[in-house]
Amino acid sequence: MNPQMKMSLRRWQRKPYVTYGLIVVTIFMFFLQTISGGSENPLVLVQFGAKVNQLIIFGEWWRLITPVFLHIGFEHILFNGVLIYFLGIQVEDIFGHWRYFLLYMLSALAGNAASFAFNQSISAGASTALFGLFGATLALPKLFPNNYSIKEMSKRFMALIIINLLFGIFSSGIDMAGHIGGIAGGYLLTYALSAPNAWVSGLKVQGKYAAIYIIALIVLLVIGWQTTSSLYF
């Protein structure tokens, strides 16, 4: 393979096609919601996989994942879509494609598990995963302590994290449990998944944070199960 072909291959490999794919799937699901009765219609949300605690304890555990692809209203998907694009591109470039995909999905799982534990309302949205990416930006400077650009990225997103958390505290209808669960999950997963050429790496470090993530996830699911069961049975 000649140098020009190698350079083209590297450029292709660095393209954030996982981020693009997540945006396409999210928009497609919003289109299906809209033509099926409206993205703000509770029946449509339930039909397409929103987080509903009662249904989760009846065995529909996939509702801990599917809400990440659903949105409630045009403003909701517009705001989250913009964040997926601008934040996702940067995080995917650092983590690589498969690590980034796992970070996104497992952060969503952590956020929805926290919502299951502490929020009885129906919920949906990519915010659980997005806050996981926010959590990753907080941990990345420790993985790359000598990388100035990563430190600056972390500082920029720190302000956005604080603004979003404050907005959630003073706004009704915001799933704060999902947001906090997502950001904590993303922080832990950053160490568990690590990243190419990270200074802090190794199976011992990764295993420790993976174990903390799994234990926290189990605890949240148990709390959610007991809380929901006590309310409805």
PDB file of C-alpha atoms in Angstrom:
ATOM      1  CA  MET A   1       0.000   0.000   0.000  1.00  0.00           C
ATOM      2  CA  ASN A   2       1.493   3.316  -1.082  1.00  0.00           C
ATOM      3  CA  PRO A   3       1.792   6.284   1.348  1.00  0.00           C
ATOM      4  CA  GLN A   4      -1.137   8.151  -0.236  1.00  0.00           C
ATOM      5  CA  MET A   5      -3.449   5.147   0.184  1.00  0.00           C
ATOM      6  CA  LYS A   6      -2.285   4.729   3.790  1.00  0.00           C
ATOM      7  CA  MET A   7      -3.052   8.380   4.496  1.00  0.00           C
ATOM      8  CA  SER A   8      -6.509   8.048   2.930  1.00  0.00           C
ATOM      9  CA  LEU A   9      -7.180   4.939   5.023  1.00  0.00           C
ATOM     10  CA  ARG A  10      -6.159   6.742   8.214  1.00  0.00           C
ATOM     11  CA  ARG A  11      -8.443   9.667   7.381  1.00  0.00           C
ATOM     12  CA  TRP A  12     -11.323   7.261   6.744  1.00  0.00           C
ATOM     13  CA  GLN A  13     -10.676   5.417  10.007  1.00  0.00           C
ATOM     14  CA  ARG A  14     -10.726   8.707  11.922  1.00  0.00           C
ATOM     15  CA  LYS A  15     -14.113   9.739  10.540  1.00  0.00           C
ATOM     16  CA  PRO A  16     -16.729   9.776  13.341  1.00  0.00           C
ATOM     17  CA  TYR A  17     -19.045   7.353  11.595  1.00  0.00           C
ATOM     18  CA  VAL A  18     -20.361   5.973  14.924  1.00  0.00           C
ATOM     19  CA  THR A  19     -21.512   9.483  15.856  1.00  0.00           C
ATOM     20  CA  TYR A  20     -23.071   9.898  12.416  1.00  0.00           C
ATOM     21  CA  GLY A  21     -24.773   6.517  12.762  1.00  0.00           C
ATOM     22  CA  LEU A  22     -26.200   7.364  16.193  1.00  0.00           C
ATOM     23  CA  ILE A  23     -27.611  10.630  14.828  1.00  0.00           C
ATOM     24  CA  VAL A  24     -29.191   8.859  11.841  1.00  0.00           C
ATOM     25  CA  VAL A  25     -30.832   6.201  14.037  1.00  0.00           C
ATOM     26  CA  THR A  26     -32.073   8.859  16.483  1.00  0.00           C
ATOM     27  CA  ILE A  27     -33.604  10.968  13.694  1.00  0.00           C
ATOM     28  CA  PHE A  28     -35.160   7.873  12.094  1.00  0.00           C
ATOM     29  CA  MET A  29     -36.767   6.858  15.391  1.00  0.00           C
ATOM     30  CA  PHE A  30     -38.097  10.395  15.861  1.00  0.00           C
ATOM     31  CA  PHE A  31     -39.629  10.202  12.371  1.00  0.00           C
ATOM     32  CA  LEU A  32     -41.312   6.899  13.270  1.00  0.00           C
ATOM     33  CA  GLN A  33     -42.615   8.388  16.517  1.00  0.00           C
ATOM     34  CA  THR A  34     -44.027  11.384  14.642  1.00  0.00           C
ATOM     35  CA  ILE A  35     -45.908   9.377  12.015  1.00  0.00           C
ATOM     36  CA  SER A  36     -47.147   6.923  14.652  1.00  0.00           C
ATOM     37  CA  GLY A  37     -49.027   9.562  16.657  1.00  0.00           C
ATOM     38  CA  GLY A  38     -46.493  12.126  17.831  1.00  0.00           C
ATOM     39  CA  SER A  39     -43.271  12.082  19.814  1.00  0.00           C
ATOM     40  CA  GLU A  40     -45.020  13.632  22.831  1.00  0.00           C
ATOM     41  CA  ASN A  41     -47.789  11.032  22.868  1.00  0.00           C
ATOM     42  CA  PRO A  42     -47.308   8.811  25.959  1.00  0.00           C
ATOM     43  CA  LEU A  43     -48.755   5.780  24.151  1.00  0.00           C
ATOM     44  CA  VAL A  44     -46.273   6.205  21.316  1.00  0.00           C
ATOM     45  CA  LEU A  45     -43.399   6.576  23.771  1.00  0.00           C
ATOM     46  CA  VAL A  46     -44.403   3.373  25.558  1.00  0.00           C
ATOM     47  CA  GLN A  47     -44.849   1.552  22.264  1.00  0.00           C
ATOM     48  CA  PHE A  48     -41.377   2.508  21.028  1.00  0.00           C
ATOM     49  CA  GLY A  49     -39.519   1.659  24.246  1.00  0.00           C
ATOM     50  CA  ALA A  50     -39.485   4.559  26.696  1.00  0.00           C
ATOM     51  CA  LYS A  51     -38.439   3.843  30.263  1.00  0.00           C
ATOM     52  CA  VAL A  52     -41.522   2.699  32.186  1.00  0.00           C
ATOM     53  CA  ASN A  53     -40.663   1.274  35.585  1.00  0.00           C
ATOM     54  CA  GLN A  54     -43.710  -0.978  35.887  1.00  0.00           C
ATOM     55  CA  LEU A  55     -42.979  -2.615  32.535  1.00  0.00           C
ATOM     56  CA  ILE A  56     -39.316  -3.089  33.420  1.00  0.00           C
ATOM     57  CA  ILE A  57     -40.164  -5.144  36.491  1.00  0.00           C
ATOM     58  CA  PHE A  58     -42.554  -7.167  34.328  1.00  0.00           C
ATOM     59  CA  GLY A  59     -39.536  -8.294  32.323  1.00  0.00           C
ATOM     60  CA  GLU A  60     -39.053  -5.631  29.653  1.00  0.00           C
ATOM     61  CA  TRP A  61     -35.439  -4.939  30.631  1.00  0.00           C
ATOM     62  CA  TRP A  62     -34.618  -3.636  27.163  1.00  0.00           C
ATOM     63  CA  ARG A  63     -36.342  -0.410  28.278  1.00  0.00           C
ATOM     64  CA  LEU A  64     -33.098   0.399  30.100  1.00  0.00           C
ATOM     65  CA  ILE A  65     -31.449   0.868  26.676  1.00  0.00           C
ATOM     66  CA  THR A  66     -34.069   1.840  24.072  1.00  0.00           C
ATOM     67  CA  PRO A  67     -34.982   5.246  25.613  1.00  0.00           C
ATOM     68  CA  VAL A  68     -31.633   6.628  24.403  1.00  0.00           C
ATOM     69  CA  PHE A  69     -32.969   6.626  20.828  1.00  0.00           C
ATOM     70  CA  LEU A  70     -36.311   8.298  21.641  1.00  0.00           C
ATOM     71  CA  HIS A  71     -37.135  11.968  22.172  1.00  0.00           C
ATOM     72  CA  ILE A  72     -40.086  13.984  23.406  1.00  0.00           C
ATOM     73  CA  GLY A  73     -40.743  16.929  21.105  1.00  0.00           C
ATOM     74  CA  PHE A  74     -38.713  18.669  18.392  1.00  0.00           C
ATOM     75  CA  GLU A  75     -36.739  20.903  20.782  1.00  0.00           C
ATOM     76  CA  HIS A  76     -35.633  17.833  22.711  1.00  0.00           C
ATOM     77  CA  ILE A  77     -34.183  16.024  19.698  1.00  0.00           C
ATOM     78  CA  LEU A  78     -32.714  19.226  18.251  1.00  0.00           C
ATOM     79  CA  PHE A  79     -30.780  20.067  21.420  1.00  0.00           C
ATOM     80  CA  ASN A  80     -29.582  16.510  21.975  1.00  0.00           C
ATOM     81  CA  GLY A  81     -28.773  16.013  18.301  1.00  0.00           C
ATOM     82  CA  VAL A  82     -26.521  19.067  18.269  1.00  0.00           C
ATOM     83  CA  LEU A  83     -24.753  17.821  21.405  1.00  0.00           C
ATOM     84  CA  ILE A  84     -24.309  14.323  19.981  1.00  0.00           C
ATOM     85  CA  TYR A  85     -22.660  15.855  16.929  1.00  0.00           C
ATOM     86  CA  PHE A  86     -20.272  18.331  18.545  1.00  0.00           C
ATOM     87  CA  LEU A  87     -19.452  16.349  21.682  1.00  0.00           C
ATOM     88  CA  GLY A  88     -19.550  12.924  20.056  1.00  0.00           C
ATOM     89  CA  ILE A  89     -17.089  13.794  17.279  1.00  0.00           C
ATOM     90  CA  GLN A  90     -14.458  14.890  19.795  1.00  0.00           C
ATOM     91  CA  VAL A  91     -14.930  11.953  22.161  1.00  0.00           C
ATOM     92  CA  GLU A  92     -15.005   9.390  19.347  1.00  0.00           C
ATOM     93  CA  ASP A  93     -11.745  10.767  17.978  1.00  0.00           C
ATOM     94  CA  ILE A  94     -10.068  10.165  21.354  1.00  0.00           C
ATOM     95  CA  PHE A  95     -11.579   6.767  22.213  1.00  0.00           C
ATOM     96  CA  GLY A  96     -11.828   5.182  18.806  1.00  0.00           C
ATOM     97  CA  HIS A  97     -14.988   3.759  17.336  1.00  0.00           C
ATOM     98  CA  TRP A  98     -15.841   0.668  19.362  1.00  0.00           C
ATOM     99  CA  ARG A  99     -14.822   2.122  22.739  1.00  0.00           C
ATOM    100  CA  TYR A 100     -16.878   5.229  21.989  1.00  0.00           C
ATOM    101  CA  PHE A 101     -19.915   3.123  21.072  1.00  0.00           C
ATOM    102  CA  LEU A 102     -19.617   1.137  24.301  1.00  0.00           C
ATOM    103  CA  LEU A 103     -19.171   4.351  26.296  1.00  0.00           C
ATOM    104  CA  TYR A 104     -22.305   5.836  24.731  1.00  0.00           C
ATOM    105  CA  MET A 105     -24.528   2.778  25.218  1.00  0.00           C
ATOM    106  CA  LEU A 106     -23.281   1.749  28.670  1.00  0.00           C
ATOM    107  CA  SER A 107     -23.575   5.336  29.935  1.00  0.00           C
ATOM    108  CA  ALA A 108     -27.178   5.299  28.732  1.00  0.00           C
ATOM    109  CA  LEU A 109     -27.691   2.028  30.618  1.00  0.00           C
ATOM    110  CA  ALA A 110     -26.271   3.549  33.808  1.00  0.00           C
ATOM    111  CA  GLY A 111     -28.401   6.673  33.452  1.00  0.00           C
ATOM    112  CA  ASN A 112     -31.587   4.730  32.806  1.00  0.00           C
ATOM    113  CA  ALA A 113     -30.820   2.407  35.714  1.00  0.00           C
ATOM    114  CA  ALA A 114     -30.478   5.458  37.994  1.00  0.00           C
ATOM    115  CA  SER A 115     -33.751   6.794  36.607  1.00  0.00           C
ATOM    116  CA  PHE A 116     -35.343   3.397  37.254  1.00  0.00           C
ATOM    117  CA  ALA A 117     -34.105   3.571  40.853  1.00  0.00           C
ATOM    118  CA  PHE A 118     -35.104   7.151  41.676  1.00  0.00           C
ATOM    119  CA  ASN A 119     -37.650   8.389  39.137  1.00  0.00           C
ATOM    120  CA  GLN A 120     -41.035   6.758  38.641  1.00  0.00           C
ATOM    121  CA  SER A 121     -41.993   8.903  35.642  1.00  0.00           C
ATOM    122  CA  ILE A 122     -41.830   7.769  32.025  1.00  0.00           C
ATOM    123  CA  SER A 123     -38.614   9.021  30.437  1.00  0.00           C
ATOM    124  CA  ALA A 124     -36.737   9.021  27.148  1.00  0.00           C
ATOM    125  CA  GLY A 125     -33.869  10.825  25.459  1.00  0.00           C
ATOM    126  CA  ALA A 126     -30.177  10.660  24.675  1.00  0.00           C
ATOM    127  CA  SER A 127     -29.310  12.778  27.723  1.00  0.00           C
ATOM    128  CA  THR A 128     -28.243   9.731  29.733  1.00  0.00           C
ATOM    129  CA  ALA A 129     -25.615   8.905  27.107  1.00  0.00           C
ATOM    130  CA  LEU A 130     -24.672  12.561  26.574  1.00  0.00           C
ATOM    131  CA  PHE A 131     -24.023  13.051  30.261  1.00  0.00           C
ATOM    132  CA  GLY A 132     -21.911   9.912  30.049  1.00  0.00           C
ATOM    133  CA  LEU A 133     -19.815  11.681  27.409  1.00  0.00           C
ATOM    134  CA  PHE A 134     -19.653  14.685  29.728  1.00  0.00           C
ATOM    135  CA  GLY A 135     -18.391  12.364  32.466  1.00  0.00           C
ATOM    136  CA  ALA A 136     -15.746  11.093  30.061  1.00  0.00           C
ATOM    137  CA  THR A 137     -14.467  14.623  29.430  1.00  0.00           C
ATOM    138  CA  LEU A 138     -13.948  14.991  33.189  1.00  0.00           C
ATOM    139  CA  ALA A 139     -11.868  11.803  33.389  1.00  0.00           C
ATOM    140  CA  LEU A 140      -9.864  12.141  30.175  1.00  0.00           C
ATOM    141  CA  PRO A 141      -7.340  14.695  31.542  1.00  0.00           C
ATOM    142  CA  LYS A 142      -6.279  12.047  34.059  1.00  0.00           C
ATOM    143  CA  LEU A 143      -5.755   9.520  31.271  1.00  0.00           C
ATOM    144  CA  PHE A 144      -3.782  12.083  29.259  1.00  0.00           C
ATOM    145  CA  PRO A 145      -2.162  14.360  31.889  1.00  0.00           C
ATOM    146  CA  ASN A 146       0.273  15.898  29.404  1.00  0.00           C
ATOM    147  CA  ASN A 147      -2.218  16.574  26.630  1.00  0.00           C
ATOM    148  CA  TYR A 148      -3.048  20.289  26.615  1.00  0.00           C
ATOM    149  CA  SER A 149      -5.885  20.053  24.067  1.00  0.00           C
ATOM    150  CA  ILE A 150      -7.736  17.412  26.105  1.00  0.00           C
ATOM    151  CA  LYS A 151      -7.378  19.520  29.254  1.00  0.00           C
ATOM    152  CA  GLU A 152      -8.804  22.541  27.427  1.00  0.00           C
ATOM    153  CA  MET A 153     -11.681  20.460  26.057  1.00  0.00           C
ATOM    154  CA  SER A 154     -12.470  19.277  29.577  1.00  0.00           C
ATOM    155  CA  LYS A 155     -12.534  22.876  30.871  1.00  0.00           C
ATOM    156  CA  ARG A 156     -14.886  23.969  28.073  1.00  0.00           C
ATOM    157  CA  PHE A 157     -17.348  21.199  28.748  1.00  0.00           C
ATOM    158  CA  MET A 158     -17.145  21.653  32.526  1.00  0.00           C
ATOM    159  CA  ALA A 159     -19.100  24.908  32.201  1.00  0.00           C
ATOM    160  CA  LEU A 160     -21.714  23.196  30.023  1.00  0.00           C
ATOM    161  CA  ILE A 161     -22.044  20.356  32.535  1.00  0.00           C
ATOM    162  CA  ILE A 162     -22.659  22.791  35.398  1.00  0.00           C
ATOM    163  CA  ILE A 163     -25.195  24.801  33.373  1.00  0.00           C
ATOM    164  CA  ASN A 164     -27.110  21.654  32.403  1.00  0.00           C
ATOM    165  CA  LEU A 165     -27.176  20.321  35.964  1.00  0.00           C
ATOM    166  CA  LEU A 166     -28.370  23.656  37.352  1.00  0.00           C
ATOM    167  CA  PHE A 167     -31.010  23.879  34.628  1.00  0.00           C
ATOM    168  CA  GLY A 168     -32.204  20.398  35.578  1.00  0.00           C
ATOM    169  CA  ILE A 169     -32.449  21.264  39.266  1.00  0.00           C
ATOM    170  CA  PHE A 170     -34.687  24.263  38.644  1.00  0.00           C
ATOM    171  CA  SER A 171     -36.765  22.800  35.806  1.00  0.00           C
ATOM    172  CA  SER A 172     -39.668  20.407  36.140  1.00  0.00           C
ATOM    173  CA  GLY A 173     -39.786  17.391  33.875  1.00  0.00           C
ATOM    174  CA  ILE A 174     -36.012  16.906  33.799  1.00  0.00           C
ATOM    175  CA  ASP A 175     -34.800  13.430  34.756  1.00  0.00           C
ATOM    176  CA  MET A 176     -31.985  14.463  37.084  1.00  0.00           C
ATOM    177  CA  ALA A 177     -31.432  10.892  38.267  1.00  0.00           C
ATOM    178  CA  GLY A 178     -30.805   9.835  34.667  1.00  0.00           C
ATOM    179  CA  HIS A 179     -28.391  12.714  34.105  1.00  0.00           C
ATOM    180  CA  ILE A 180     -26.383  12.051  37.258  1.00  0.00           C
ATOM    181  CA  GLY A 181     -26.356   8.309  36.617  1.00  0.00           C
ATOM    182  CA  GLY A 182     -25.125   8.951  33.087  1.00  0.00           C
ATOM    183  CA  ILE A 183     -22.299  11.250  34.120  1.00  0.00           C
ATOM    184  CA  ALA A 184     -21.148   8.871  36.878  1.00  0.00           C
ATOM    185  CA  GLY A 185     -21.341   5.931  34.498  1.00  0.00           C
ATOM    186  CA  GLY A 186     -19.369   7.768  31.827  1.00  0.00           C
ATOM    187  CA  TYR A 187     -16.680   8.726  34.333  1.00  0.00           C
ATOM    188  CA  LEU A 188     -16.214   5.133  35.496  1.00  0.00           C
ATOM    189  CA  LEU A 189     -16.390   3.729  31.978  1.00  0.00           C
ATOM    190  CA  THR A 190     -13.655   6.069  30.776  1.00  0.00           C
ATOM    191  CA  TYR A 191     -11.227   4.266  33.065  1.00  0.00           C
ATOM    192  CA  ALA A 192     -12.758   0.842  32.432  1.00  0.00           C
ATOM    193  CA  LEU A 193     -12.552   1.163  28.631  1.00  0.00           C
ATOM    194  CA  SER A 194      -9.409   3.315  28.625  1.00  0.00           C
ATOM    195  CA  ALA A 195      -8.303   4.848  25.318  1.00  0.00           C
ATOM    196  CA  PRO A 196      -5.523   4.310  22.776  1.00  0.00           C
ATOM    197  CA  ASN A 197      -2.161   5.611  24.056  1.00  0.00           C
ATOM    198  CA  ALA A 198      -3.630   6.545  27.443  1.00  0.00           C
ATOM    199  CA  TRP A 199      -1.092   7.192  30.205  1.00  0.00           C
ATOM    200  CA  VAL A 200      -3.314   5.517  32.824  1.00  0.00           C
ATOM    201  CA  SER A 201      -4.098   2.071  31.481  1.00  0.00           C
ATOM    202  CA  GLY A 202      -3.666  -1.610  32.188  1.00  0.00           C
ATOM    203  CA  LEU A 203      -6.000  -4.441  33.079  1.00  0.00           C
ATOM    204  CA  LYS A 204      -5.696  -3.801  36.823  1.00  0.00           C
ATOM    205  CA  VAL A 205      -6.969  -0.219  36.557  1.00  0.00           C
ATOM    206  CA  GLN A 206      -9.586  -1.086  33.954  1.00  0.00           C
ATOM    207  CA  GLY A 207     -10.816  -4.081  35.929  1.00  0.00           C
ATOM    208  CA  LYS A 208     -11.238  -2.039  39.110  1.00  0.00           C
ATOM    209  CA  TYR A 209     -13.404   0.593  37.456  1.00  0.00           C
ATOM    210  CA  ALA A 210     -15.359  -1.999  35.480  1.00  0.00           C
ATOM    211  CA  ALA A 211     -16.160  -3.777  38.752  1.00  0.00           C
ATOM    212  CA  ILE A 212     -17.301  -0.518  40.380  1.00  0.00           C
ATOM    213  CA  TYR A 213     -19.531   0.194  37.382  1.00  0.00           C
ATOM    214  CA  ILE A 214     -21.109  -3.288  37.475  1.00  0.00           C
ATOM    215  CA  ILE A 215     -21.677  -3.203  41.239  1.00  0.00           C
ATOM    216  CA  ALA A 216     -23.239   0.283  41.045  1.00  0.00           C
ATOM    217  CA  LEU A 217     -25.463  -0.868  38.179  1.00  0.00           C
ATOM    218  CA  ILE A 218     -26.678  -3.881  40.146  1.00  0.00           C
ATOM    219  CA  VAL A 219     -27.379  -1.736  43.215  1.00  0.00           C
ATOM    220  CA  LEU A 220     -29.430   0.714  41.128  1.00  0.00           C
ATOM    221  CA  LEU A 221     -31.434  -2.099  39.551  1.00  0.00           C
ATOM    222  CA  VAL A 222     -32.171  -3.635  42.954  1.00  0.00           C
ATOM    223  CA  ILE A 223     -33.294  -0.256  44.338  1.00  0.00           C
ATOM    224  CA  GLY A 224     -35.473   0.320  41.284  1.00  0.00           C
ATOM    225  CA  TRP A 225     -37.025  -3.119  41.530  1.00  0.00           C
ATOM    226  CA  GLN A 226     -37.786  -2.784  45.261  1.00  0.00           C
ATOM    227  CA  THR A 227     -39.113   0.773  44.959  1.00  0.00           C
ATOM    228  CA  THR A 228     -41.364   0.063  42.011  1.00  0.00           C
ATOM    229  CA  SER A 229     -42.602  -3.211  43.468  1.00  0.00           C
ATOM    230  CA  SER A 230     -43.535  -1.524  46.752  1.00  0.00           C
ATOM    231  CA  LEU A 231     -45.560   1.130  44.902  1.00  0.00           C
ATOM    232  CA  TYR A 232     -47.549  -1.173  42.652  1.00  0.00           C
ATOM    233  CA  PHE A 233     -47.833  -4.479  44.517  1.00  0.00           C
TER     234      PHE A 233
END
